[in-house]
Short mmCIF file of C-alpha atoms (C1' of nucleotides) in Angstrom, two decimals:
data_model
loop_
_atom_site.label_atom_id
_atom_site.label_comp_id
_atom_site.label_asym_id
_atom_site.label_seq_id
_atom_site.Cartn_x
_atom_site.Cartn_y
_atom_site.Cartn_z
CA UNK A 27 0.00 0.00 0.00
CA UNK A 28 3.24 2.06 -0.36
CA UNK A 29 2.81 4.85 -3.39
CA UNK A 30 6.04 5.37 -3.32
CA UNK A 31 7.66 2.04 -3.36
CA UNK A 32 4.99 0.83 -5.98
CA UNK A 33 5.77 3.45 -8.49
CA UNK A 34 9.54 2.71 -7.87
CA UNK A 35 9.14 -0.81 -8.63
CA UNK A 36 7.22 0.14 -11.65
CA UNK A 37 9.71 2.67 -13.22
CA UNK A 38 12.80 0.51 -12.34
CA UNK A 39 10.72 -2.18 -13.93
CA UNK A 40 10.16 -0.17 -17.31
CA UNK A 41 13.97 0.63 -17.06
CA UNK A 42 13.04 4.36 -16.51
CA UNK A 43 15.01 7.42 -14.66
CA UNK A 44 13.05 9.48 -12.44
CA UNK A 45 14.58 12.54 -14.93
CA UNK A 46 13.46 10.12 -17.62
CA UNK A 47 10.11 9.32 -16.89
CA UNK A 48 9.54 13.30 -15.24
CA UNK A 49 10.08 14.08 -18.86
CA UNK A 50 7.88 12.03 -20.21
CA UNK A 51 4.60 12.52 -17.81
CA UNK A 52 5.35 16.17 -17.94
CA UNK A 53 6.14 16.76 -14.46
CA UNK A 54 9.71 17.70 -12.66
CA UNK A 55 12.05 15.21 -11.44
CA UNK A 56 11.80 15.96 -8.11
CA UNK A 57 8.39 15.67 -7.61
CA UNK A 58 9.06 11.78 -8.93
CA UNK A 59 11.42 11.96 -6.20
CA UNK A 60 9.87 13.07 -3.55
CA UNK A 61 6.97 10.74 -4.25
CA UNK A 62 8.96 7.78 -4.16
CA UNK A 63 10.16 8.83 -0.84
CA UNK A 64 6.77 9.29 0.16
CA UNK A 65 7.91 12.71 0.98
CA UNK A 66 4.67 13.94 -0.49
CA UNK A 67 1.11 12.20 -0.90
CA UNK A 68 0.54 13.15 -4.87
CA UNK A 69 -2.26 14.29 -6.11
CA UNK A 70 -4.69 12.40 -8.21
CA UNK A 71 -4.04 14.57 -10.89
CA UNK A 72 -0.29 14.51 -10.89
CA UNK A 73 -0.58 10.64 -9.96
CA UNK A 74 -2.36 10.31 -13.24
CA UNK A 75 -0.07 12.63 -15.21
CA UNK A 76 2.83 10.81 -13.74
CA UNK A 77 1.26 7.30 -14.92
CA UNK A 78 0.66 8.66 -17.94
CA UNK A 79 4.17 8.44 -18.33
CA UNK A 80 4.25 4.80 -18.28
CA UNK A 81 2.16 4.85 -19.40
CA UNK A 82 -0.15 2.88 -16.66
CA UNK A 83 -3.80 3.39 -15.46
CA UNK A 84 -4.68 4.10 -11.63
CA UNK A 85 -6.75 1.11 -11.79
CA UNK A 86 -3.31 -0.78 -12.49
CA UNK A 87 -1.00 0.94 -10.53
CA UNK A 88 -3.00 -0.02 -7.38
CA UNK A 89 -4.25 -3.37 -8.31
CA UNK A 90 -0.58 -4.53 -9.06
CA UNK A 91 0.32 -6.64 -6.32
CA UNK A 92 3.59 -7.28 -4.98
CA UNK A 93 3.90 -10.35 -5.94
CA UNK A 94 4.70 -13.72 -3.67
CA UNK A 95 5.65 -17.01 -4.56
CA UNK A 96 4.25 -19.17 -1.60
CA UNK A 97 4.36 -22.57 -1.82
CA UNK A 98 0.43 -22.64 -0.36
CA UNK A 99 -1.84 -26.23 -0.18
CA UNK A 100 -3.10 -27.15 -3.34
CA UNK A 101 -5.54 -29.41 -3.04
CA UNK A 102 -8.55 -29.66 -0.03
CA UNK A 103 -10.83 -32.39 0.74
CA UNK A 104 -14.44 -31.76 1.21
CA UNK A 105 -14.17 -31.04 4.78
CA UNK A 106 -11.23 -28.71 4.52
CA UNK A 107 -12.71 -25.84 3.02
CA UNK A 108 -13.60 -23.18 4.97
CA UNK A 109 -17.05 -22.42 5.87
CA UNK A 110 -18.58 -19.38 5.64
CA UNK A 111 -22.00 -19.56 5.64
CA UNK A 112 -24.76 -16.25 5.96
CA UNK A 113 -28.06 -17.24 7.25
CA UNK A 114 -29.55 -20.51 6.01
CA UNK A 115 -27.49 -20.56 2.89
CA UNK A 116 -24.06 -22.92 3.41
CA UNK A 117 -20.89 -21.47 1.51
CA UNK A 118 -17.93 -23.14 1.93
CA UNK A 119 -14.47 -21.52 0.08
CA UNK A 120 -11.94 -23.29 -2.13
CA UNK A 121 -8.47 -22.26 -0.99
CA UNK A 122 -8.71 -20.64 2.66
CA UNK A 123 -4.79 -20.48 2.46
CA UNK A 124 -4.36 -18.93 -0.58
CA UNK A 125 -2.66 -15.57 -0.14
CA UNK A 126 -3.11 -13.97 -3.04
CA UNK A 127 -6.92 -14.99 -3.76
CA UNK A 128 -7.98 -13.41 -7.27
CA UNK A 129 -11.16 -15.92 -7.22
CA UNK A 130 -13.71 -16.78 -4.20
CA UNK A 131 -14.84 -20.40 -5.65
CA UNK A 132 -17.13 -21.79 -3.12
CA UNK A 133 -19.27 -24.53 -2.78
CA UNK A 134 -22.95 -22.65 -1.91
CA UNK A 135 -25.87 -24.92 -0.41
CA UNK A 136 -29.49 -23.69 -0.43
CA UNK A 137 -31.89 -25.13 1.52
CA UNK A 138 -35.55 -25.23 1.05
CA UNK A 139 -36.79 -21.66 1.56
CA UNK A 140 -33.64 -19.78 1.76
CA UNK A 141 -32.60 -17.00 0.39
CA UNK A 142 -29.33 -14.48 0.00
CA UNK A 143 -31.71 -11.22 0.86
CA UNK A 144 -31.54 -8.32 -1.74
CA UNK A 145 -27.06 -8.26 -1.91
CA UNK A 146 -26.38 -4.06 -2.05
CA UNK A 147 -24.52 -4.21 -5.75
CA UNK A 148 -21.01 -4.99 -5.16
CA UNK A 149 -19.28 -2.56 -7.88
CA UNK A 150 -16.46 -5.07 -8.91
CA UNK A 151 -16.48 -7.96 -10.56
CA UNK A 152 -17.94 -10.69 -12.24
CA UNK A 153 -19.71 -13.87 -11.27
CA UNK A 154 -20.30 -17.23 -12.95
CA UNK A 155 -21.51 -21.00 -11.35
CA UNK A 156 -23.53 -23.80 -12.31
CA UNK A 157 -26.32 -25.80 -10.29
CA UNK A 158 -25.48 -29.39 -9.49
CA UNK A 159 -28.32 -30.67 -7.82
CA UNK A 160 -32.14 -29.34 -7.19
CA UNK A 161 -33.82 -25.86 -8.33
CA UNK A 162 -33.17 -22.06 -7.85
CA UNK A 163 -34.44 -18.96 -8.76
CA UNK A 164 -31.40 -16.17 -9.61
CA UNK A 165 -32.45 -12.67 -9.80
CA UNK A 166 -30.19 -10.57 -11.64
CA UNK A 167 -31.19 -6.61 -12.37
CA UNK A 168 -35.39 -6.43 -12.54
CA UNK A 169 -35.00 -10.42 -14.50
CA UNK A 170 -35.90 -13.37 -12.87
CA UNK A 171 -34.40 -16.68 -13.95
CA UNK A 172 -35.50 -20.33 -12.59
CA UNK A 173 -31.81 -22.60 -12.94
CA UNK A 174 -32.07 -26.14 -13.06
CA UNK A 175 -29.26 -28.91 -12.90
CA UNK A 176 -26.89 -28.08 -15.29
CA UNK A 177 -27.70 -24.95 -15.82
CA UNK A 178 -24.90 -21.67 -15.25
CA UNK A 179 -24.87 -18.34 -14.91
CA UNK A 180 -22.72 -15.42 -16.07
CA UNK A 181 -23.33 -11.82 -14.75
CA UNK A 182 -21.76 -8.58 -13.92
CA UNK A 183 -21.44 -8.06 -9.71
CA UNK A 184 -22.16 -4.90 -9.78
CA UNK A 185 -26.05 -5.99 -10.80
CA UNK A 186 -28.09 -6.37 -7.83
CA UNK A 187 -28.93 -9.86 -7.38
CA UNK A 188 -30.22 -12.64 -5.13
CA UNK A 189 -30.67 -16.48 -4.83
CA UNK A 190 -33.76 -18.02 -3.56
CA UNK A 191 -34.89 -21.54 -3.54
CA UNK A 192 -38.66 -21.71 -3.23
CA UNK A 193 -39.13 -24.90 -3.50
CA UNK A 194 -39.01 -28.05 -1.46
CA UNK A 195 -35.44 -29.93 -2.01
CA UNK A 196 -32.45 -28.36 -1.17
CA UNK A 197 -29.90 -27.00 -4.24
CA UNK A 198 -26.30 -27.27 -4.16
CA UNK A 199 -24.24 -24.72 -6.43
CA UNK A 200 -21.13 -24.07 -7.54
CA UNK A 201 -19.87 -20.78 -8.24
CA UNK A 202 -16.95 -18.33 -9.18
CA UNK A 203 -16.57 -14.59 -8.23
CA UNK A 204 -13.75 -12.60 -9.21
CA UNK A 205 -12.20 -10.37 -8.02
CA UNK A 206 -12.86 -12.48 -4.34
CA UNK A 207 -14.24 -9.96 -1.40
CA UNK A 208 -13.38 -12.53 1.33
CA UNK B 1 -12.46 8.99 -14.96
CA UNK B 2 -14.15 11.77 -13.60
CA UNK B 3 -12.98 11.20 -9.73
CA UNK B 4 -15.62 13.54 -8.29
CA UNK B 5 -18.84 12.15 -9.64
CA UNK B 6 -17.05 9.19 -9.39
CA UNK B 7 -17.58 10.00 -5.52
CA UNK B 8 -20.62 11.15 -5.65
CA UNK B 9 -22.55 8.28 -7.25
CA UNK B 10 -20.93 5.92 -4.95
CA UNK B 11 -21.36 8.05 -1.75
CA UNK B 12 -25.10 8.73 -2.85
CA UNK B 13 -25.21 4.65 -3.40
CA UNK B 14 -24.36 4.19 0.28
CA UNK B 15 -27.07 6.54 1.44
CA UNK B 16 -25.03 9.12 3.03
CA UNK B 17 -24.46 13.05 2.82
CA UNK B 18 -21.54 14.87 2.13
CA UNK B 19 -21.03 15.67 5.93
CA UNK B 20 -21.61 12.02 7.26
CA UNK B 21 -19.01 10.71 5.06
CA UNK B 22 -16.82 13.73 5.84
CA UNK B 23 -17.28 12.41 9.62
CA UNK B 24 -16.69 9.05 8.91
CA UNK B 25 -13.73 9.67 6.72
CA UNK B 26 -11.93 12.53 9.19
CA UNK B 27 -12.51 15.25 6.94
CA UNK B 28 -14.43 18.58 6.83
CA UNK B 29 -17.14 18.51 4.35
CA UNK B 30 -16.58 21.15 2.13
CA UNK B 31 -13.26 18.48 1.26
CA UNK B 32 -15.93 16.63 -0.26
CA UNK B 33 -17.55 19.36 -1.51
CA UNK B 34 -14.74 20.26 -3.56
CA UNK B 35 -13.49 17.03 -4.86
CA UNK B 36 -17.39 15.99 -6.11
CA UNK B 37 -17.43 19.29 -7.83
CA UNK B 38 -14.08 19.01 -9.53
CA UNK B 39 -12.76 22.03 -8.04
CA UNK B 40 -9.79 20.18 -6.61
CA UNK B 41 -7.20 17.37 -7.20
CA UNK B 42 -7.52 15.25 -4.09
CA UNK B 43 -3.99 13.72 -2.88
CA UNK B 44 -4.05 9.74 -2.75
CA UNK B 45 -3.78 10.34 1.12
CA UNK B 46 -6.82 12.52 1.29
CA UNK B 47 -8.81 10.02 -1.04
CA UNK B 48 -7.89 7.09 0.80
CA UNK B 49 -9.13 8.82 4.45
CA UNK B 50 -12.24 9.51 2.37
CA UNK B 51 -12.96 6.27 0.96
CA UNK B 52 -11.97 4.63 4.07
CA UNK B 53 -15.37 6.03 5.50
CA UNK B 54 -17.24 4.23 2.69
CA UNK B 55 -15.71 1.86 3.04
CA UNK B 56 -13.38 1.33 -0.41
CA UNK B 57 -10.13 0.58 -1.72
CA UNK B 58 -8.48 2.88 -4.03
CA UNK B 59 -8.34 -0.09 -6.45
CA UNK B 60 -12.11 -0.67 -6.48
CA UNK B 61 -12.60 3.26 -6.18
CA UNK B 62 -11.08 3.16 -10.11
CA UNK B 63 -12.13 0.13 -11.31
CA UNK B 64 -15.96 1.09 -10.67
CA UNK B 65 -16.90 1.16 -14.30
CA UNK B 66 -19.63 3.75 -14.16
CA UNK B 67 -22.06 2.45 -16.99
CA UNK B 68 -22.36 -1.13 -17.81
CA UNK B 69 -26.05 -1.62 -18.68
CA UNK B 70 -25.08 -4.80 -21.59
CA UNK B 71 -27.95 -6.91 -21.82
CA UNK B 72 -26.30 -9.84 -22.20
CA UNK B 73 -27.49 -13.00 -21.46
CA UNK B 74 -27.36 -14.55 -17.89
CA UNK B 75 -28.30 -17.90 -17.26
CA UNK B 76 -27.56 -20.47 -19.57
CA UNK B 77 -29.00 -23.82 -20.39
CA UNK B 78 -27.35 -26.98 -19.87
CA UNK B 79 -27.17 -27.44 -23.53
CA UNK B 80 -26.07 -23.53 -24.25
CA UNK B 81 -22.61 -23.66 -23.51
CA UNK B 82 -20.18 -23.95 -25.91
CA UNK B 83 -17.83 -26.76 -26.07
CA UNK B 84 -14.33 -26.34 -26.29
CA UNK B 85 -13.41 -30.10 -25.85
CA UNK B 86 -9.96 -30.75 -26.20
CA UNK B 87 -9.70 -34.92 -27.26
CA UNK B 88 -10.84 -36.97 -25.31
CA UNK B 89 -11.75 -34.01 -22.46
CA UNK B 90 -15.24 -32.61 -22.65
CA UNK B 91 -15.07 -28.85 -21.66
CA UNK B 92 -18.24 -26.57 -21.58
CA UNK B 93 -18.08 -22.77 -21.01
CA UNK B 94 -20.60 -20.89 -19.45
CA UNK B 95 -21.17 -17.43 -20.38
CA UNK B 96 -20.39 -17.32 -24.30
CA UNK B 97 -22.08 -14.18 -24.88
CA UNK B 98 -20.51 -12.25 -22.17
CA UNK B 99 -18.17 -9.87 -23.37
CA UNK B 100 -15.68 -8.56 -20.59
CA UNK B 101 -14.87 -12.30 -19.63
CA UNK B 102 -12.34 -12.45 -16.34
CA UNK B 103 -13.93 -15.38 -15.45
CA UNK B 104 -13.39 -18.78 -17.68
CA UNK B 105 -16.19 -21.19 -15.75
CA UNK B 106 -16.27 -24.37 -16.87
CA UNK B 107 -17.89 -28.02 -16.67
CA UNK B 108 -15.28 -30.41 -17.58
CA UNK B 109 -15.73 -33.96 -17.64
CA UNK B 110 -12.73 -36.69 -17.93
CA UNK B 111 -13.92 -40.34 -19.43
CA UNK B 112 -11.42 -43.20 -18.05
CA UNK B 113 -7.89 -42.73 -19.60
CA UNK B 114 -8.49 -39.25 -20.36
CA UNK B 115 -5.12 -36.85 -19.90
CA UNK B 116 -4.96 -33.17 -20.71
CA UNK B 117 -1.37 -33.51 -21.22
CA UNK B 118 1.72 -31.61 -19.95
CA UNK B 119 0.20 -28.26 -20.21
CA UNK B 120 3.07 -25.53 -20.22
CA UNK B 121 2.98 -23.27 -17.55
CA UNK B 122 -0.09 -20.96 -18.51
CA UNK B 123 0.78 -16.95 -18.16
CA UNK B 124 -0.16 -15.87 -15.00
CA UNK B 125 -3.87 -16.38 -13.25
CA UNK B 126 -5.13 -18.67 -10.75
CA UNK B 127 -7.66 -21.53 -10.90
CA UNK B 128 -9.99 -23.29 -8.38
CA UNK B 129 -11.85 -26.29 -9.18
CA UNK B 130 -14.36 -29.02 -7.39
CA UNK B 131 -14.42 -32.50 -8.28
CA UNK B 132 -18.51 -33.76 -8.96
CA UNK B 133 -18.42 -37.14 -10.03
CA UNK B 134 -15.88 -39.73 -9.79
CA UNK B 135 -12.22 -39.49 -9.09
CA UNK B 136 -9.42 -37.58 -10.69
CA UNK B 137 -5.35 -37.00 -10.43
CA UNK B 138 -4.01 -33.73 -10.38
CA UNK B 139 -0.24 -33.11 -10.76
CA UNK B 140 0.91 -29.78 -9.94
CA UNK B 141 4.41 -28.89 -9.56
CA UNK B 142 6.22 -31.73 -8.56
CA UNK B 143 3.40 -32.71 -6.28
CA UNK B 144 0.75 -35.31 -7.60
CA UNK B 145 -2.99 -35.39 -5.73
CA UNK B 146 -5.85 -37.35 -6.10
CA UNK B 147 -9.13 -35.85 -6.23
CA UNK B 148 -12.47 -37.62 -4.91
CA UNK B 149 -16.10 -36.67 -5.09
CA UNK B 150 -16.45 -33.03 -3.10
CA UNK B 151 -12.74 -32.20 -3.15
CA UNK B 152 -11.24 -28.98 -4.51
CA UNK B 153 -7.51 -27.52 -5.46
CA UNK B 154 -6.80 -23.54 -6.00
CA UNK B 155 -3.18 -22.85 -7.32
CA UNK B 156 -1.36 -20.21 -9.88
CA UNK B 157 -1.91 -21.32 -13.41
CA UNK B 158 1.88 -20.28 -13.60
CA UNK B 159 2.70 -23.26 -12.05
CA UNK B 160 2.99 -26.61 -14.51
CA UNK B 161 -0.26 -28.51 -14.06
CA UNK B 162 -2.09 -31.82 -15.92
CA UNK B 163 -5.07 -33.40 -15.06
CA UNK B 164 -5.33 -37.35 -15.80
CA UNK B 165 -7.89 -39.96 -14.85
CA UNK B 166 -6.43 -43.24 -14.66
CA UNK B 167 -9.95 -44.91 -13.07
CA UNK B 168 -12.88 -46.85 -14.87
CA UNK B 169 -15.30 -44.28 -14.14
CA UNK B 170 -15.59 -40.97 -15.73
CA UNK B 171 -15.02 -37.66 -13.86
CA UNK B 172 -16.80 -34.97 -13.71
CA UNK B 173 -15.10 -31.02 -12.50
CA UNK B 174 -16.00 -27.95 -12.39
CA UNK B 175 -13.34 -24.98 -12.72
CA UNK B 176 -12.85 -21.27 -12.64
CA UNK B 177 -9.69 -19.72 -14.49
CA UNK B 178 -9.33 -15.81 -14.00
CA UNK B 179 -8.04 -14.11 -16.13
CA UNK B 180 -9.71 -16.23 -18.82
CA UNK B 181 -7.57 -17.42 -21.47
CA UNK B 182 -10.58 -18.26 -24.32
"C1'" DA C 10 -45.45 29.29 11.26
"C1'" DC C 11 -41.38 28.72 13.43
"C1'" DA C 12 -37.38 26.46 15.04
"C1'" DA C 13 -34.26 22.86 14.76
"C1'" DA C 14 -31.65 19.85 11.95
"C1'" DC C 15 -30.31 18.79 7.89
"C1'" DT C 16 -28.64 19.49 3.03
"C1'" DG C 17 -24.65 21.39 -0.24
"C1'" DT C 18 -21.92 25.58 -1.26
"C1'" DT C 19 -18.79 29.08 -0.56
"C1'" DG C 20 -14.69 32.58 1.59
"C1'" DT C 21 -10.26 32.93 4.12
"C1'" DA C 22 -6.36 31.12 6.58
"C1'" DA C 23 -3.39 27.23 7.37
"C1'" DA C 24 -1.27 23.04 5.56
"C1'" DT C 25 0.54 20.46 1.81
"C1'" DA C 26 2.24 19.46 -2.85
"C1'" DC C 27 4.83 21.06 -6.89
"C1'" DT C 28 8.43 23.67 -9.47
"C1'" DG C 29 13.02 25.31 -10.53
"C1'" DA C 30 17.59 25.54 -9.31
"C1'" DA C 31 20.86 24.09 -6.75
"C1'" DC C 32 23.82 20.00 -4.69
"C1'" DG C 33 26.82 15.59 -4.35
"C1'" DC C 34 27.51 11.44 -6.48
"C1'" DT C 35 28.92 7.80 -10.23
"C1'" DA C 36 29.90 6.52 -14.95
"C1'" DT C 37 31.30 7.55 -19.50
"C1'" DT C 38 34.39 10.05 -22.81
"C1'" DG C 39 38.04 12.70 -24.77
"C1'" DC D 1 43.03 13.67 -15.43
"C1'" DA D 2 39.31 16.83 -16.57
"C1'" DA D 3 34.98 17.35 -18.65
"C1'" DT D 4 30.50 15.92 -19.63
"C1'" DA D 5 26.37 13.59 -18.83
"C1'" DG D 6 23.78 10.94 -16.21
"C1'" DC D 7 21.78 9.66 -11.57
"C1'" DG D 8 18.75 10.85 -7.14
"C1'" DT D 9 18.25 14.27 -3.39
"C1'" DT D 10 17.31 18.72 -1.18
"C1'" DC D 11 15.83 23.61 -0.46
"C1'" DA D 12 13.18 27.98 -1.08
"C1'" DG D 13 9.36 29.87 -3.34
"C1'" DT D 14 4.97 29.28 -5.63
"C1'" DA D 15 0.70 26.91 -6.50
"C1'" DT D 16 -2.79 23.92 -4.85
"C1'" DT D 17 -5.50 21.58 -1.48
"C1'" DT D 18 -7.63 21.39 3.14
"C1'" DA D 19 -9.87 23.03 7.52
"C1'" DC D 20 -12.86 26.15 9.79
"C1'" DA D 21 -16.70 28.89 9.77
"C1'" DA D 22 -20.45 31.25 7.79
"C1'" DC D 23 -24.02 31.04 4.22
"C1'" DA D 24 -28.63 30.00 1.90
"C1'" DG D 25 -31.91 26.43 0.89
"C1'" DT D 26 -34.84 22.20 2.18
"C1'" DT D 27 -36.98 18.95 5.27
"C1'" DT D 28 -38.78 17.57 10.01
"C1'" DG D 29 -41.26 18.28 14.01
"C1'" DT D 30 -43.86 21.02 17.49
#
DNA sequence: ACAAACTGTTGTAAATACTGAACGCTATTG
DNA sequence: CAATAGCGTTCAGTATTTACAACAGTTTGT
């Protein structure tokens, strides 16, 4: 979460000078400087400018992670997974060690009756999963859909949405969210 | 890319006024003010302390797309997806219409004997899958694994990986590859 | 109707970020 | 050995952003 180190890594990693890439983004050297020192907090603006440089997006600049090469589990049997159920619904998460999680994959049960509640839309992301066994109905924007085994899904997050099984046997899904907000 | 009504259509999305979030965030509200009208350049410090009242990561704060009404199709049929078998591997993908796929979601199913071969180590990424039906081998790395009915792996798709299924019966997995490599 | 509590929008003064011109340092070149 | 060109850092002055406080307008409650 360092600004400073992060656009270091970055410049040093396009094989820029701070003089060099100043020139570029159309800024002074020293405020590359000082900015790497975390001296100073930039501005959006001159963040952007800087960038610009690159030339890299905000959206990238922050989202690059620094990367780690753990040598995490691969592989969990069914009653490894970690459970993190809401309400009625079971959820239970591929991966609980996984550091660097770009994808929640979990193993969702519904039981008769239950329901995820109207989910505020979650702005990032996109979410895909298939029903293995029984019915559900998937809300996604003001459209109703009923899945059935063997039938997926593919949808935005940042539509509202909401699971319900109305009806009387219990339905297992599996699903994919990316990026993961656990 | 417009940072203040960028702000303003996700504070107004939470519900709250200008001077809540200013309280919540530790700054006056005329900061807000300013930065929803465009008047200023907010630093990345600043920004942060205000989306820390929201709360929201700078990262999500810029990757908000701001209009994303596609009407693509959401759920698909268990005959819908599109196969992208590779010999003797069956492999479905949901969500063939979608457009801004991260996600690659998939229903794969391995008769006896079946092998998906040395794959070479796969750009970068990360993939989770669940084992439905039957039982299945996973190498990854150096390590080998065997798979049963309910069991699930998540690893970087930079690391060498081959599924095989040396048993009599057929097995049936579901995945999820981000970023999506179709 | 009035007051109280809220909304968002301004000035002005204080705090912070940015520029431009130094500086010391290392490497390359004549 | 200069001399030149590159590197990143620092300092004083300027430009921008932020806090504090006052403002007008709208809604809530008595």
């Amino acid at each position: 979460m360092d600004v400073g180190v992060r656009l270091q890594s970055i410049r040093k990693l396009k094989g820029l000078s701070q003089r060099e890439l100043a020139k570029r983004a159309g800024v002074t050297n020293s405020t590359i400087s000082m900015i790497e020192k975390n001296s100073v907090s930039p501005s959006i603006s001159s963040l952007k400018k800087v960038l610009a440089g690159i030339p890299m997006s905000l959206v990238e600049f922050f989202s690059l992670d620094v990367e780690q090469d753990s040598n995490t589990q691969v592989v969990y049997k069914a009653n490894e997974l970690i459970d993190i159920s809401d309400g009625a619904v079971t959820m239970k998460l591929v991966g609980k060690a996984h550091p660097s999680r770009a994808i929640a994959f979990l193993s969702e049960t519904y039981p008769p009756g239950a329901d995820t509640g109207n989910e505020m839309l979650n702005h990032e992301g996109e979410e895909a999963g298939m029903l293995i066994e029984g019915r559900l109905e998937l809300v996604v924007g003001s459209e109703s859909y009923i899945l059935e085994k063997g039938d997926s899904y593919y949808f935005e997050s940042s539509k509202p949405h909401r699971f319900r099984n109305p009806y009387d046997e219990p339905a297992k899904l599996i699903s994919a969210t990316t990026p993961a907000n656990f």
